[in-house]
Coordinates of C-alpha atoms in Angstrom, one line a residue:
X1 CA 2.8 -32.4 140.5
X2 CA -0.5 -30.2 140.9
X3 CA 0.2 -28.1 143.5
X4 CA -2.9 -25.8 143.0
X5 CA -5.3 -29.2 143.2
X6 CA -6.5 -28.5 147.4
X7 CA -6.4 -31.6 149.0
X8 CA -4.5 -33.2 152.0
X9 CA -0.6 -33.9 150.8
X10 CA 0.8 -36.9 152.5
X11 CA -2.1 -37.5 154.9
X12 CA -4.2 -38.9 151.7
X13 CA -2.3 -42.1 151.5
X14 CA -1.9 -45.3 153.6
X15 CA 1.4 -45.8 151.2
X16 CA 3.2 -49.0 151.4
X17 CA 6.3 -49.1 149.8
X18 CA 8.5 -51.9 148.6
X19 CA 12.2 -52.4 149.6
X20 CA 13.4 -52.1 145.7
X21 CA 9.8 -50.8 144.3
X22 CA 9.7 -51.0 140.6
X23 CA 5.7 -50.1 140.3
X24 CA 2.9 -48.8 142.2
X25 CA -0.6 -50.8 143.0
X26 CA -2.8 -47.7 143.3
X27 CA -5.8 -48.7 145.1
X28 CA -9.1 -46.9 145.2
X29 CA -12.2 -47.8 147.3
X30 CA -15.7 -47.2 146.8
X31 CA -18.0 -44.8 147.5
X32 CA -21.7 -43.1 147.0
X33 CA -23.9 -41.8 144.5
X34 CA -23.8 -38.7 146.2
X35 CA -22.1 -37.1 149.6
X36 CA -20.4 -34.3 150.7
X37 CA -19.5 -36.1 154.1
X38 CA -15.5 -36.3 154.7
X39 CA -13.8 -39.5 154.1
X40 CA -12.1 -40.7 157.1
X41 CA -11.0 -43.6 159.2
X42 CA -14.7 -44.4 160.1
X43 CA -15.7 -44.5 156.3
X44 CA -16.7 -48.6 155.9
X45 CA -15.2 -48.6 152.4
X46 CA -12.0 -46.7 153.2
X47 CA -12.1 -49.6 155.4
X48 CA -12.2 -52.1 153.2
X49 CA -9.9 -51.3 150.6
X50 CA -7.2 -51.0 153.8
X51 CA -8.1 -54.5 154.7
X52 CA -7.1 -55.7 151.2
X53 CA -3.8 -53.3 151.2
X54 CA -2.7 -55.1 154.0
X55 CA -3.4 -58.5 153.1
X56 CA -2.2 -58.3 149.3
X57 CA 1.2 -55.8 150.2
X58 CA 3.4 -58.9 151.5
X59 CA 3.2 -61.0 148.2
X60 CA 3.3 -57.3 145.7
X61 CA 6.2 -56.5 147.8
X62 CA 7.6 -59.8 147.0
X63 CA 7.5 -58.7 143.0
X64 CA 8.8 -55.0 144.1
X65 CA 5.2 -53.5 143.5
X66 CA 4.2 -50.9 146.3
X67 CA 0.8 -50.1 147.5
X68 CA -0.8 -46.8 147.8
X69 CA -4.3 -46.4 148.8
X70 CA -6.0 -42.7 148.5
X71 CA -8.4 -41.4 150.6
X72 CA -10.9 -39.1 148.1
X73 CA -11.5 -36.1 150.3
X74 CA -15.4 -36.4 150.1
X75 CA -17.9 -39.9 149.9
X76 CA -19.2 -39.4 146.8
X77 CA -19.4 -39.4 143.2
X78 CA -21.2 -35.8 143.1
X79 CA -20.4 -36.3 139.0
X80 CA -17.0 -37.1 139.3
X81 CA -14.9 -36.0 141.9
X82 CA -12.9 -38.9 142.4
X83 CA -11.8 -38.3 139.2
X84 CA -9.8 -35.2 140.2
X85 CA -8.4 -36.8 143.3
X86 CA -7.3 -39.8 141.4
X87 CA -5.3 -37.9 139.0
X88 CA -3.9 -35.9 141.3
X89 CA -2.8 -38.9 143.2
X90 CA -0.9 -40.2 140.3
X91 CA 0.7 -36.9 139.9
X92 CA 2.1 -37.6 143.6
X93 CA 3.0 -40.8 142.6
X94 CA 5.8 -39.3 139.6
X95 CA 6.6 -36.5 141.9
X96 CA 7.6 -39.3 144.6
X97 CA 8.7 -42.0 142.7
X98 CA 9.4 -41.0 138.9
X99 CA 7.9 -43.0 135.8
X100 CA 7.9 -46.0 137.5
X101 CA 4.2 -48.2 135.7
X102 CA 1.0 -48.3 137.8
X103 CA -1.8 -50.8 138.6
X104 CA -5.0 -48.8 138.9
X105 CA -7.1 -51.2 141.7
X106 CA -10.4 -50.4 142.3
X107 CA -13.6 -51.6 144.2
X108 CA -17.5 -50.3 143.3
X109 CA -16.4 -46.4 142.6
X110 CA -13.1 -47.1 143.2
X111 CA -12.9 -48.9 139.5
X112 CA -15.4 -46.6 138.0
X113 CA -12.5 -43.8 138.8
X114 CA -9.7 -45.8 137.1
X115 CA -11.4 -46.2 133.8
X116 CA -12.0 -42.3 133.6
X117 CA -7.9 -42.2 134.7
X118 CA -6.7 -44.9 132.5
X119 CA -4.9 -42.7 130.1
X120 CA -2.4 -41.2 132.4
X121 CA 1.0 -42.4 130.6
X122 CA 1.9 -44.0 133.9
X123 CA -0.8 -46.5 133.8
X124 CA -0.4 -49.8 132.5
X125 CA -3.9 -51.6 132.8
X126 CA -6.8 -51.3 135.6
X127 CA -8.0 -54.1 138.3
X128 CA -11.9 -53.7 138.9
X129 CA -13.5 -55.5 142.1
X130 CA -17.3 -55.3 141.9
X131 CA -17.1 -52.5 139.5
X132 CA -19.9 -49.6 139.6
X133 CA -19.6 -49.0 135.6
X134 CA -22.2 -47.5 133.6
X135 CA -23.3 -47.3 129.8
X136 CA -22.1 -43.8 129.7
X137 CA -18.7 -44.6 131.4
X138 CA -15.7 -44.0 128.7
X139 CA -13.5 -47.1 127.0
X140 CA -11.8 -44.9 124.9
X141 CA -9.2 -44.1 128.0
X142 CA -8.3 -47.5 128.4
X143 CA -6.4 -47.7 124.8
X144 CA -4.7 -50.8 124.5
X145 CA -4.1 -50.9 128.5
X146 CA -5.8 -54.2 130.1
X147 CA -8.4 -54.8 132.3
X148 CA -9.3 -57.3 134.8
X149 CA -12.6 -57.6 136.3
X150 CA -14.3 -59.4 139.6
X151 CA -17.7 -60.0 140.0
X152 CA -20.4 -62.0 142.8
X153 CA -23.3 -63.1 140.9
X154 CA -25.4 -61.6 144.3
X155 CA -24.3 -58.7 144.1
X156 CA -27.3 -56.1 144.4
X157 CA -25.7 -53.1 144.8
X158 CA -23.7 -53.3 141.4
X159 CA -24.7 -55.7 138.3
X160 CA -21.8 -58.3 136.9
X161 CA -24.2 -58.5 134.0
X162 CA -23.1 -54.6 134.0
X163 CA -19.5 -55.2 134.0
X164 CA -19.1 -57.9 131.3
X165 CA -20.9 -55.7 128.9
X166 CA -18.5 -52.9 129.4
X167 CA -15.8 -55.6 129.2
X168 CA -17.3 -56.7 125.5
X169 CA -17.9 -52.4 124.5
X170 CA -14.0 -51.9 125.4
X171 CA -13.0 -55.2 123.5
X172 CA -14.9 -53.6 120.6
X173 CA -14.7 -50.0 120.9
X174 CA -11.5 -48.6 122.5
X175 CA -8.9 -47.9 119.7
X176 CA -6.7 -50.2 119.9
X177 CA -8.6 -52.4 121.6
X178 CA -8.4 -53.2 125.4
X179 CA -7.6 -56.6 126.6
X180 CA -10.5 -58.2 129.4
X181 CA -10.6 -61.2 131.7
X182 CA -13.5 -61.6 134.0
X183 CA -13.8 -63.1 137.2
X184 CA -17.0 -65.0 138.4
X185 CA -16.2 -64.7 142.3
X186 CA -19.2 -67.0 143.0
X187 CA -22.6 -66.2 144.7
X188 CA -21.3 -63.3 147.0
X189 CA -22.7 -59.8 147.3
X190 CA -20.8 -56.5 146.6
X191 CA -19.4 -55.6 150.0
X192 CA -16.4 -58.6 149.7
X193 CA -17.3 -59.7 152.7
X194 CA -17.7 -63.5 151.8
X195 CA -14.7 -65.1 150.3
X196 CA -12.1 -62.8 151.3
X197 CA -9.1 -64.9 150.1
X198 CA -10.9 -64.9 146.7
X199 CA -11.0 -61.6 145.8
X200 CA -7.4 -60.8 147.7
X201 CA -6.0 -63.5 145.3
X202 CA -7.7 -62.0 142.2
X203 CA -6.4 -58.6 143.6
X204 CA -2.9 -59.5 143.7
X205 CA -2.5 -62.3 140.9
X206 CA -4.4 -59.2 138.5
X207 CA -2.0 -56.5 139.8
X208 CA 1.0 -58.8 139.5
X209 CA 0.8 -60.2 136.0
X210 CA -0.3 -56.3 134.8
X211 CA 3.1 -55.5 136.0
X212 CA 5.1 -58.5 134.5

């Protein structure tokens, strides 16, 4: 594990585990362009990603798959921090539970950070839930691990237009190529707000077959 990375051991995680745990849903909420402000229990997207850990864990711990949600230490993307957290938080994951695969789950910034973390050897293929990808964002860590993507066509805070064109440039461009399936949640904004049993049953069917 990375010992030297500073951060907040145990206290990062709401950590769900399954009774005979075979794999790990890691999920990872959203965020801001930029903030220094502490994430914490009052943070509205720490929030929401809890919401959706407790509604999905009962059917993943049905298929032995355990939940972990991290909490980065700061808001923002500040040029990607989350990145560090993330990887550090699948270091904790093999110190805790050995090689066992993992489900990288994101929302907005949440599934921006699993693309840049897709080539840890214990991941096995990323869930993005209004995804906050960019031109510049890499496909070449995916390599050959799949990804399924969500989308509202409302959304204004993230474009789905966005997402399925990084869905086409890893289908082209990672080596090998990256598997895709996209989502069209249906004329709902980014927040997940409206059609909560949607995007919890894209959540778990994604992380469920990733993991079969």
């Amino acid at each position: 594990m990375t010992a030297t990375l500073p951060f907040l051991g145990d206290a990062a995680f709401t950590r769900l585990d399954a009774p005979d745990q075979r794999a790990v849903a890691l999920l990872l909420h959203g965020g801001k362009q930029a903030s220094t402000q502490p994430v914490d229990g009052r943070s509205a997207s720490w929030r929401r990603m809890a919401a959706m850990q407790r509604a999905i864990t009962p059917d993943l711990h049905d298929a032995g798959i355990g939940t972990w949600l991290l909490r980065y230490r700061v808001r923002g993307w500040n040029g990607g921090r989350p990145v560090d957290d993330a990887r550090w938080a699948l270091d904790v994951v093999r110190h805790h539970l050995g090689n066992v695969p993992v489900v990288l789950l994101g929302h907005s910034m949440g599934a921006r950070t699993a693309v840049h973390v897709a080539d840890d050897p214990s991941v096995v293929g990323v869930v993005a839930l209004a995804p906050w990808w960019l031109p510049e964002d890499p496909v070449d860590r995916l390599q050959d691990k799949p990804v399924v993507a969500a989308h509202g066509r409302t959304d204004k805070i993230t474009s789905a237009r966005q997402t399925r064109a990084f869905l086409r440039r890893a289908e082209a461009s990672a080596h090998p190529p990256s598997s895709t399936s996209f989502h069209d949640i249906g004329r709902v904004g980014h927040y997940m707000f409206r059609r909560v049993p949607a995007w919890n049953a894209v959540a778990t069917d994604a992380v469920r077959s990733l993991l079969t």
